[in-house]
Amino acid sequence: MDQRRAVPRTDTVLADPRLSGFQRDRARAVVREELDRVRRGELPAADVAESARRRLSGPGGLRPVLNATGVVLHTNLGRAALPAAAVQAIVAAAGHTDVELDLETGRRARRGRTALRALGEAVPAAQAVHVLNNGAAALLLAATGLAAGKEIVVSRGELVEIGDGFRLPDLLVSTGARLREVGTTNRTSLADYRDAIGPQTGFLLKVHPSNFYQRGFVAAVPVRELAALPAPLVVDIGSGLLDADPLLPDEPDAATVLCDGADLVTASGDKLLGGPQAGLLLGRADLVEALRRHPLARALRVDKLTLAALEATLLAGETPTRRALRAPAARLRRRAEAVHGALGGAVPAEVVDTVAVVGGGGAPDVELPSAALALPPDLAAPLRLGDPPVVGRVEQGRLLLDLRCVPEDDDQAVAAAILRAAGH
Ligand SMILES: *Cc1c(COP(=O)(O)O)cnc(C)c1O
């Protein structure tokens, strides 16, 4: 039957007793949007009132989504999914909390000291650590505090755009620092850096090109060699990997970079570390302390909920990000077959081998063999608009629901969502 013929009137839906308790204008707007979905064939007319009720009584925006994209750290889906311990820590810290109070003495205490201690213990090579809003904030503070009015010496091959049109060189220049670009797009030598160092130098910056990789006639200078030059060295590792990970051999980690002689490392909390959005600043005690006391630091200060989640993530060790990165392909295949079985032949579907990726968070050249349900592409929209929304990817005319980033407990929810989206 053509759904569009059966579209009820807005007032008729609003008269439904299930919608009586809600603010009228908001209810009317939501009902209109649900009726538009009926017109597009995305929602059966009979479900309009219930769907509107769910939306009106739901938590609003930021709905939980099942990530079946096969992209472990998907920026549009909020990057890392937090471990359960971090979620509990956020809830516990949501009310009044001792974030800046020593309960023993009753005096003011260092903000977030337990989270900072956990970070310091996770990276013993760092003399001191500081946590800010995000990776960009860490870089901003380093550039402002160490190079405003001076030069940042950086390779032309590392002037990276990080996404949504934001470019690191623009961010650095916005602090009043000048960029002293050295080398070429593909090759930069130690002499290039050495020749650029002078009284104007604030620091040398090495940026990990985290979202692309170069092959062929390329050369970059290792941290160990840069560290021997007579200027402070700041390394933006991006991903927040604290220790070397054999699964991601080309991803720099904080411990190794510091042991190789970097004075400061900046990184994100919500990429490979698997925690909340945060910026990490690790390294020499005098530099970290100077940046922590810089007036701008107050504007980049991190929320108590972030501190709670970061500490819990560091202590938990295991995270959904690590689990998704390490799930064996054979197990993903078995899970996909079980989901396929649960569809009982009601939807044209097939289990296929796929390649998942780490995502905007790093390791652009790493391919993770994975498994997916291949479905008709016209199921993409109803799955996205379902409850819970399931987001896959369309490839070569098929909708792929890759299970690598779906928690195993949610496999049955994926099967149920497919059946609903297909109108069963
Ligand atoms: C992601 C990234 C950033 C920005 O970090 P945010 O936490 O997104 O602000 C900066 N530099 C590199 C190398 C990155 O990979």
GROMACS .gro file of C-alpha atoms and ligand atoms in nm:
model
  439
    1MET     CA    1   0.000   0.000   0.000
    2ASP     CA    2   0.122   0.353  -0.074
    3GLN     CA    3   0.194   0.501   0.270
    4ARG     CA    4   0.161   0.855   0.136
    5ARG     CA    5  -0.214   0.816   0.083
    6ALA     CA    6  -0.269   0.729   0.444
    7VAL     CA    7  -0.106   1.036   0.604
    8PRO     CA    8  -0.323   1.143   0.899
    9ARG     CA    9  -0.388   1.508   0.989
   10THR     CA   10  -0.159   1.674   1.242
   11ASP     CA   11  -0.449   1.760   1.476
   12THR     CA   12  -0.576   1.403   1.466
   13VAL     CA   13  -0.237   1.273   1.582
   14LEU     CA   14  -0.206   1.550   1.845
   15ALA     CA   15  -0.539   1.439   1.993
   16ASP     CA   16  -0.389   1.098   2.071
   17PRO     CA   17  -0.387   1.058   2.454
   18ARG     CA   18  -0.023   0.946   2.441
   19LEU     CA   19   0.071   1.300   2.338
   20SER     CA   20  -0.143   1.487   2.587
   21GLY     CA   21   0.128   1.560   2.846
   22PHE     CA   22   0.371   1.745   2.621
   23GLN     CA   23   0.421   2.112   2.547
   24ARG     CA   24   0.187   2.180   2.251
   25ASP     CA   25   0.411   2.370   2.008
   26ARG     CA   26   0.694   2.124   2.047
   27ALA     CA   27   0.455   1.827   2.010
   28ARG     CA   28   0.310   1.982   1.694
   29ALA     CA   29   0.655   2.032   1.542
   30VAL     CA   30   0.758   1.675   1.620
   31VAL     CA   31   0.433   1.531   1.482
   32ARG     CA   32   0.483   1.729   1.159
   33GLU     CA   33   0.831   1.585   1.122
   34GLU     CA   34   0.702   1.232   1.183
   35LEU     CA   35   0.430   1.288   0.922
   36ASP     CA   36   0.700   1.392   0.676
   37ARG     CA   37   0.869   1.059   0.742
   38VAL     CA   38   0.540   0.883   0.660
   39ARG     CA   39   0.524   1.077   0.331
   40ARG     CA   40   0.877   0.964   0.250
   41GLY     CA   41   0.777   0.606   0.321
   42GLU     CA   42   1.009   0.578   0.622
   43LEU     CA   43   0.743   0.525   0.889
   44PRO     CA   44   0.408   0.344   0.884
   45ALA     CA   45   0.120   0.588   0.942
   46ALA     CA   46  -0.005   0.380   1.234
   47ASP     CA   47   0.322   0.440   1.422
   48VAL     CA   48   0.320   0.822   1.409
   49ALA     CA   49   0.180   0.887   1.758
   50GLU     CA   50   0.405   0.631   1.925
   51SER     CA   51   0.712   0.750   1.741
   52ALA     CA   52   0.634   1.113   1.834
   53ARG     CA   53   0.580   1.012   2.197
   54ARG     CA   54   0.917   0.837   2.205
   55ARG     CA   55   1.092   1.138   2.061
   56LEU     CA   56   0.918   1.382   2.294
   57SER     CA   57   0.995   1.179   2.606
   58GLY     CA   58   1.341   1.072   2.494
   59PRO     CA   59   1.668   1.228   2.595
   60GLY     CA   60   1.666   1.471   2.302
   61GLY     CA   61   1.972   1.500   2.085
   62LEU     CA   62   2.288   1.292   2.112
   63ARG     CA   63   2.103   0.964   2.073
   64PRO     CA   64   2.295   0.641   2.118
   65VAL     CA   65   2.378   0.493   1.778
   66LEU     CA   66   2.499   0.147   1.675
   67ASN     CA   67   2.819   0.204   1.480
   68ALA     CA   68   2.812  -0.051   1.197
   69THR     CA   69   3.031   0.165   0.971
   70GLY     CA   70   3.346  -0.040   1.027
   71VAL     CA   71   3.523   0.282   1.127
   72VAL     CA   72   3.645   0.239   1.485
   73LEU     CA   73   3.694   0.610   1.561
   74HIS     CA   74   3.425   0.784   1.358
   75THR     CA   75   3.433   1.159   1.420
   76ASN     CA   76   3.068   1.204   1.320
   77LEU     CA   77   2.973   0.935   1.574
   78GLY     CA   78   3.168   1.090   1.860
   79ARG     CA   79   3.500   0.905   1.814
   80ALA     CA   80   3.575   0.665   2.102
   81ALA     CA   81   3.293   0.488   2.287
   82LEU     CA   82   3.369   0.508   2.658
   83PRO     CA   83   3.433   0.201   2.872
   84ALA     CA   84   3.155   0.118   3.121
   85ALA     CA   85   3.374   0.228   3.412
   86ALA     CA   86   3.409   0.573   3.257
   87VAL     CA   87   3.033   0.601   3.212
   88GLN     CA   88   2.983   0.516   3.580
   89ALA     CA   89   3.250   0.767   3.679
   90ILE     CA   90   3.070   1.040   3.484
   91VAL     CA   91   2.744   0.964   3.660
   92ALA     CA   92   2.918   0.961   3.999
   93ALA     CA   93   3.087   1.297   3.933
   94ALA     CA   94   2.777   1.461   3.787
   95GLY     CA   95   2.663   1.612   4.116
   96HIS     CA   96   2.887   1.788   4.365
   97THR     CA   97   3.225   1.623   4.372
   98ASP     CA   98   3.568   1.676   4.531
   99VAL     CA   99   3.726   1.780   4.202
  100GLU     CA  100   3.916   2.068   4.369
  101LEU     CA  101   3.880   1.987   4.737
  102ASP     CA  102   4.093   1.772   4.965
  103LEU     CA  103   3.836   1.602   5.186
  104GLU     CA  104   4.098   1.524   5.451
  105THR     CA  105   4.216   1.879   5.512
  106GLY     CA  106   3.907   2.059   5.388
  107ARG     CA  107   4.133   2.276   5.172
  108ARG     CA  108   4.145   2.353   4.805
  109ALA     CA  109   4.335   2.088   4.609
  110ARG     CA  110   4.481   2.055   4.260
  111ARG     CA  111   4.192   2.020   4.017
  112GLY     CA  112   4.155   1.667   3.886
  113ARG     CA  113   4.462   1.547   4.079
  114THR     CA  114   4.361   1.180   4.072
  115ALA     CA  115   4.312   1.185   3.695
  116LEU     CA  116   4.646   1.359   3.651
  117ARG     CA  117   4.812   1.102   3.875
  118ALA     CA  118   4.661   0.817   3.671
  119LEU     CA  119   4.790   0.977   3.351
  120GLY     CA  120   5.135   1.034   3.502
  121GLU     CA  121   5.150   0.673   3.618
  122ALA     CA  122   5.045   0.550   3.275
  123VAL     CA  123   5.336   0.742   3.118
  124PRO     CA  124   5.630   0.732   3.363
  125ALA     CA  125   5.854   0.894   3.101
  126ALA     CA  126   5.659   1.218   3.147
  127GLN     CA  127   5.791   1.437   3.430
  128ALA     CA  128   5.457   1.621   3.439
  129VAL     CA  129   5.118   1.607   3.275
  130HIS     CA  130   4.827   1.842   3.211
  131VAL     CA  131   4.480   1.779   3.067
  132LEU     CA  132   4.282   2.025   2.855
  133ASN     CA  133   3.975   2.034   2.638
  134ASN     CA  134   4.109   1.854   2.330
  135GLY     CA  135   4.420   1.791   2.125
  136ALA     CA  136   4.389   2.121   1.942
  137ALA     CA  137   4.378   2.304   2.277
  138ALA     CA  138   4.699   2.132   2.386
  139LEU     CA  139   4.872   2.251   2.071
  140LEU     CA  140   4.721   2.598   2.105
  141LEU     CA  141   4.851   2.634   2.460
  142ALA     CA  142   5.197   2.508   2.369
  143ALA     CA  143   5.219   2.749   2.074
  144THR     CA  144   5.093   3.044   2.278
  145GLY     CA  145   5.303   2.975   2.583
  146LEU     CA  146   5.627   2.883   2.408
  147ALA     CA  147   5.624   3.061   2.073
  148ALA     CA  148   5.394   3.368   2.066
  149GLY     CA  149   5.595   3.638   1.887
  150LYS     CA  150   5.853   3.376   1.791
  151GLU     CA  151   5.891   3.103   1.531
  152ILE     CA  152   5.768   2.745   1.523
  153VAL     CA  153   5.997   2.540   1.302
  154VAL     CA  154   5.790   2.275   1.122
  155SER     CA  155   5.824   2.054   0.815
  156ARG     CA  156   5.619   2.145   0.506
  157GLY     CA  157   5.507   1.782   0.496
  158GLU     CA  158   5.336   1.812   0.834
  159LEU     CA  159   5.107   2.113   0.787
  160VAL     CA  160   4.798   1.902   0.829
  161GLU     CA  161   4.426   1.965   0.788
  162ILE     CA  162   4.256   1.774   1.069
  163GLY     CA  163   3.896   1.778   0.946
  164ASP     CA  164   3.591   2.000   0.896
  165GLY     CA  165   3.821   2.251   0.727
  166PHE     CA  166   4.041   2.308   1.033
  167ARG     CA  167   4.412   2.332   0.958
  168LEU     CA  168   4.688   2.308   1.214
  169PRO     CA  169   4.900   2.584   1.053
  170ASP     CA  170   4.607   2.827   1.087
  171LEU     CA  171   4.562   2.729   1.449
  172LEU     CA  172   4.931   2.781   1.523
  173VAL     CA  173   4.945   3.120   1.351
  174SER     CA  174   4.632   3.235   1.538
  175THR     CA  175   4.843   3.237   1.858
  176GLY     CA  176   5.077   3.506   1.729
  177ALA     CA  177   5.353   3.256   1.652
  178ARG     CA  178   5.512   3.259   1.307
  179LEU     CA  179   5.562   2.940   1.111
  180ARG     CA  180   5.912   2.871   0.988
  181GLU     CA  181   5.839   2.606   0.727
  182VAL     CA  182   6.130   2.382   0.639
  183GLY     CA  183   6.191   2.104   0.388
  184THR     CA  184   5.946   2.004   0.117
  185THR     CA  185   5.615   1.821   0.104
  186ASN     CA  186   5.785   1.483   0.072
  187ARG     CA  187   6.133   1.526   0.220
  188THR     CA  188   6.273   1.714   0.517
  189SER     CA  189   6.625   1.665   0.654
  190LEU     CA  190   6.795   1.732   0.984
  191ALA     CA  191   6.993   2.013   0.822
  192ASP     CA  192   6.666   2.183   0.720
  193TYR     CA  193   6.570   2.211   1.086
  194ARG     CA  194   6.921   2.295   1.204
  195ASP     CA  195   6.958   2.582   0.957
  196ALA     CA  196   6.629   2.735   1.068
  197ILE     CA  197   6.713   2.750   1.440
  198GLY     CA  198   6.807   3.090   1.577
  199PRO     CA  199   6.721   3.348   1.841
  200GLN     CA  200   6.368   3.368   1.701
  201THR     CA  201   6.295   2.999   1.754
  202GLY     CA  202   6.017   2.918   2.001
  203PHE     CA  203   6.026   2.544   1.943
  204LEU     CA  204   6.056   2.271   1.683
  205LEU     CA  205   5.726   2.102   1.607
  206LYS     CA  206   5.681   1.751   1.473
  207VAL     CA  207   5.324   1.666   1.376
  208HIS     CA  208   5.215   1.309   1.316
  209PRO     CA  209   5.033   1.302   0.980
  210SER     CA  210   4.757   1.098   1.140
  211ASN     CA  211   4.497   1.095   0.863
  212PHE     CA  212   4.710   1.026   0.555
  213TYR     CA  213   5.033   0.852   0.465
  214GLN     CA  214   5.305   0.912   0.213
  215ARG     CA  215   5.488   0.647   0.018
  216GLY     CA  216   5.772   0.667  -0.229
  217PHE     CA  217   6.050   0.926  -0.230
  218VAL     CA  218   5.991   1.051   0.124
  219ALA     CA  219   6.210   1.134   0.424
  220ALA     CA  220   6.133   1.270   0.768
  221VAL     CA  221   6.361   1.324   1.067
  222PRO     CA  222   6.310   1.090   1.365
  223VAL     CA  223   6.233   1.239   1.705
  224ARG     CA  224   6.565   1.118   1.847
  225GLU     CA  225   6.762   1.330   1.597
  226LEU     CA  226   6.543   1.637   1.634
  227ALA     CA  227   6.579   1.616   2.011
  228ALA     CA  228   6.955   1.664   1.979
  229LEU     CA  229   6.909   2.009   1.820
  230PRO     CA  230   6.939   2.318   2.044
  231ALA     CA  231   6.567   2.406   2.070
  232PRO     CA  232   6.268   2.265   2.259
  233LEU     CA  233   6.091   1.988   2.068
  234VAL     CA  234   5.711   1.952   2.078
  235VAL     CA  235   5.563   1.640   1.918
  236ASP     CA  236   5.193   1.625   1.832
  237ILE     CA  237   5.127   1.251   1.820
  238GLY     CA  238   4.753   1.301   1.768
  239SER     CA  239   4.614   0.962   1.857
  240GLY     CA  240   4.682   0.945   2.231
  241LEU     CA  241   4.849   0.606   2.219
  242LEU     CA  242   5.042   0.599   2.547
  243ASP     CA  243   5.261   0.294   2.475
  244ALA     CA  244   5.377   0.131   2.153
  245ASP     CA  245   5.111  -0.101   2.006
  246PRO     CA  246   5.232  -0.381   1.774
  247LEU     CA  247   4.895  -0.374   1.596
  248LEU     CA  248   4.964  -0.013   1.490
  249PRO     CA  249   5.336  -0.009   1.410
  250ASP     CA  250   5.336   0.334   1.244
  251GLU     CA  251   5.148   0.515   1.521
  252PRO     CA  252   5.376   0.715   1.750
  253ASP     CA  253   5.318   0.672   2.124
  254ALA     CA  254   5.382   0.911   2.410
  255ALA     CA  255   5.626   0.690   2.602
  256THR     CA  256   5.856   0.623   2.306
  257VAL     CA  257   5.850   0.985   2.185
  258LEU     CA  258   5.940   1.112   2.534
  259CYS     CA  259   6.214   0.850   2.578
  260ASP     CA  260   6.350   0.961   2.238
  261GLY     CA  261   6.394   1.308   2.384
  262ALA     CA  262   6.083   1.514   2.305
  263ASP     CA  263   6.031   1.795   2.555
  264LEU     CA  264   5.652   1.796   2.519
  265VAL     CA  265   5.396   1.562   2.368
  266THR     CA  266   5.040   1.666   2.276
  267ALA     CA  267   4.761   1.419   2.204
  268SER     CA  268   4.385   1.360   2.207
  269GLY     CA  269   4.193   1.163   2.469
  270ASP     CA  270   3.918   1.027   2.244
  271LYS     CA  271   4.117   0.857   1.971
  272LEU     CA  272   4.328   0.545   2.032
  273LEU     CA  273   4.339   0.609   2.407
  274GLY     CA  274   3.967   0.530   2.395
  275GLY     CA  275   3.857   0.791   2.647
  276PRO     CA  276   3.661   1.118   2.654
  277GLN     CA  277   3.737   1.421   2.438
  278ALA     CA  278   4.043   1.572   2.601
  279GLY     CA  279   4.384   1.711   2.521
  280LEU     CA  280   4.692   1.565   2.685
  281LEU     CA  281   5.011   1.757   2.747
  282LEU     CA  282   5.300   1.545   2.874
  283GLY     CA  283   5.669   1.608   2.925
  284ARG     CA  284   5.923   1.834   3.093
  285ALA     CA  285   5.804   1.957   3.432
  286ASP     CA  286   5.913   2.322   3.384
  287LEU     CA  287   5.734   2.350   3.048
  288VAL     CA  288   5.414   2.177   3.162
  289GLU     CA  289   5.402   2.391   3.476
  290ALA     CA  290   5.457   2.714   3.279
  291LEU     CA  291   5.176   2.621   3.039
  292ARG     CA  292   4.947   2.518   3.324
  293ARG     CA  293   4.991   2.866   3.480
  294HIS     CA  294   4.944   3.052   3.148
  295PRO     CA  295   4.628   3.273   3.150
  296LEU     CA  296   4.495   3.092   2.844
  297ALA     CA  297   4.504   2.760   3.031
  298ARG     CA  298   4.197   2.870   3.227
  299ALA     CA  299   3.997   2.902   2.905
  300LEU     CA  300   4.098   2.553   2.798
  301ARG     CA  301   4.022   2.398   3.136
  302VAL     CA  302   3.866   2.057   3.130
  303ASP     CA  303   3.531   1.968   3.283
  304LYS     CA  304   3.496   1.749   3.593
  305LEU     CA  305   3.302   1.490   3.389
  306THR     CA  306   3.592   1.461   3.146
  307LEU     CA  307   3.841   1.422   3.430
  308ALA     CA  308   3.626   1.149   3.583
  309ALA     CA  309   3.595   0.963   3.251
  310LEU     CA  310   3.963   1.000   3.167
  311GLU     CA  311   4.076   0.864   3.502
  312ALA     CA  312   3.839   0.567   3.477
  313THR     CA  313   3.953   0.496   3.120
  314LEU     CA  314   4.319   0.499   3.223
  315LEU     CA  315   4.253   0.266   3.515
  316ALA     CA  316   4.024   0.033   3.318
  317GLY     CA  317   4.291  -0.054   3.060
  318GLU     CA  318   4.042  -0.233   2.836
  319THR     CA  319   3.821  -0.004   2.626
  320PRO     CA  320   3.563  -0.053   2.351
  321THR     CA  321   3.820   0.099   2.114
  322ARG     CA  322   4.080  -0.166   2.201
  323ARG     CA  323   3.818  -0.440   2.177
  324ALA     CA  324   3.702  -0.317   1.836
  325LEU     CA  325   4.060  -0.297   1.710
  326ARG     CA  326   4.141  -0.648   1.828
  327ALA     CA  327   3.824  -0.845   1.750
  328PRO     CA  328   3.936  -1.150   1.545
  329ALA     CA  329   3.791  -1.158   1.193
  330ALA     CA  330   3.675  -1.520   1.234
  331ARG     CA  331   3.467  -1.426   1.536
  332LEU     CA  332   3.314  -1.128   1.353
  333ARG     CA  333   3.225  -1.364   1.069
  334ARG     CA  334   3.049  -1.603   1.310
  335ARG     CA  335   2.858  -1.313   1.463
  336ALA     CA  336   2.753  -1.190   1.119
  337GLU     CA  337   2.632  -1.541   1.035
  338ALA     CA  338   2.428  -1.551   1.357
  339VAL     CA  339   2.265  -1.217   1.271
  340HIS     CA  340   2.197  -1.349   0.922
  341GLY     CA  341   2.035  -1.656   1.076
  342ALA     CA  342   1.817  -1.439   1.299
  343LEU     CA  343   1.674  -1.270   0.988
  344GLY     CA  344   1.529  -1.607   0.890
  345GLY     CA  345   1.538  -1.528   0.520
  346ALA     CA  346   1.289  -1.243   0.565
  347VAL     CA  347   1.533  -0.985   0.420
  348PRO     CA  348   1.767  -1.033   0.122
  349ALA     CA  349   2.101  -1.044   0.306
  350GLU     CA  350   2.440  -1.200   0.274
  351VAL     CA  351   2.746  -1.228   0.497
  352VAL     CA  352   3.054  -1.076   0.334
  353ASP     CA  353   3.420  -1.016   0.418
  354THR     CA  354   3.503  -0.648   0.455
  355VAL     CA  355   3.787  -0.421   0.556
  356ALA     CA  356   3.739  -0.201   0.861
  357VAL     CA  357   3.962   0.096   0.946
  358VAL     CA  358   4.081   0.282   1.254
  359GLY     CA  359   3.934   0.610   1.129
  360GLY     CA  360   4.006   0.980   1.169
  361GLY     CA  361   4.185   0.896   1.490
  362GLY     CA  362   4.487   0.754   1.317
  363ALA     CA  363   4.663   0.466   1.142
  364PRO     CA  364   4.538   0.549   0.790
  365ASP     CA  365   4.728   0.259   0.636
  366VAL     CA  366   4.602  -0.012   0.873
  367GLU     CA  367   4.336  -0.246   0.734
  368LEU     CA  368   4.136  -0.458   0.975
  369PRO     CA  369   3.980  -0.765   0.812
  370SER     CA  370   3.617  -0.774   0.920
  371ALA     CA  371   3.273  -0.915   0.841
  372ALA     CA  372   2.945  -0.749   0.752
  373LEU     CA  373   2.586  -0.810   0.655
  374ALA     CA  374   2.532  -0.691   0.298
  375LEU     CA  375   2.179  -0.557   0.253
  376PRO     CA  376   1.980  -0.367  -0.011
  377PRO     CA  377   2.095  -0.001  -0.004
  378ASP     CA  378   1.742   0.133   0.041
  379LEU     CA  379   1.753   0.001   0.399
  380ALA     CA  380   2.020   0.258   0.489
  381ALA     CA  381   1.776   0.541   0.564
  382PRO     CA  382   1.519   0.341   0.766
  383LEU     CA  383   1.802   0.185   0.969
  384ARG     CA  384   1.949   0.528   1.045
  385LEU     CA  385   1.608   0.658   1.144
  386GLY     CA  386   1.517   0.355   1.353
  387ASP     CA  387   1.536   0.314   1.727
  388PRO     CA  388   1.819   0.255   1.799
  389PRO     CA  389   1.965   0.413   1.486
  390VAL     CA  390   2.201   0.175   1.303
  391VAL     CA  391   2.460   0.345   1.081
  392GLY     CA  392   2.633   0.138   0.816
  393ARG     CA  393   2.812   0.229   0.495
  394VAL     CA  394   2.703   0.199   0.134
  395GLU     CA  395   2.967   0.043  -0.090
  396GLN     CA  396   2.927  -0.072  -0.449
  397GLY     CA  397   2.552  -0.048  -0.433
  398ARG     CA  398   2.514  -0.247  -0.111
  399LEU     CA  399   2.453  -0.142   0.247
  400LEU     CA  400   2.722  -0.299   0.465
  401LEU     CA  401   2.662  -0.341   0.838
  402ASP     CA  402   3.013  -0.414   0.967
  403LEU     CA  403   3.013  -0.575   1.311
  404ARG     CA  404   3.366  -0.477   1.418
  405CYS     CA  405   3.253  -0.172   1.617
  406VAL     CA  406   2.919  -0.315   1.730
  407PRO     CA  407   2.933  -0.448   2.087
  408GLU     CA  408   2.864  -0.822   2.075
  409ASP     CA  409   2.569  -0.778   2.313
  410ASP     CA  410   2.396  -0.568   2.049
  411ASP     CA  411   2.396  -0.826   1.769
  412GLN     CA  412   2.034  -0.920   1.833
  413ALA     CA  413   1.940  -0.550   1.835
  414VAL     CA  414   2.101  -0.522   1.490
  415ALA     CA  415   1.896  -0.818   1.363
  416ALA     CA  416   1.576  -0.671   1.508
  417ALA     CA  417   1.655  -0.330   1.356
  418ILE     CA  418   1.705  -0.485   1.010
  419LEU     CA  419   1.372  -0.666   1.033
  420ARG     CA  420   1.194  -0.346   1.143
  421ALA     CA  421   1.361  -0.139   0.871
  422ALA     CA  422   1.247  -0.393   0.612
  423GLY     CA  423   0.891  -0.362   0.742
  424HIS     CA  424   0.861  -0.693   0.929
  425LIG     C1  425   4.325   1.466   1.593
  425LIG     C2  426   4.450   1.543   1.584
  425LIG     C3  427   4.455   1.674   1.633
  425LIG     C4  428   4.336   1.743   1.693
  425LIG     O1  429   4.296   1.682   1.814
  425LIG     P1  430   4.148   1.708   1.869
  425LIG     O2  431   4.144   1.627   1.994
  425LIG     O3  432   4.055   1.664   1.764
  425LIG     O4  433   4.138   1.855   1.896
  425LIG     C5  434   4.574   1.741   1.624
  425LIG     N1  435   4.683   1.683   1.569
  425LIG     C6  436   4.681   1.558   1.523
  425LIG     C7  437   4.806   1.499   1.465
  425LIG     C8  438   4.564   1.484   1.527
  425LIG     O5  439   4.563   1.358   1.480
   0.00000   0.00000   0.00000
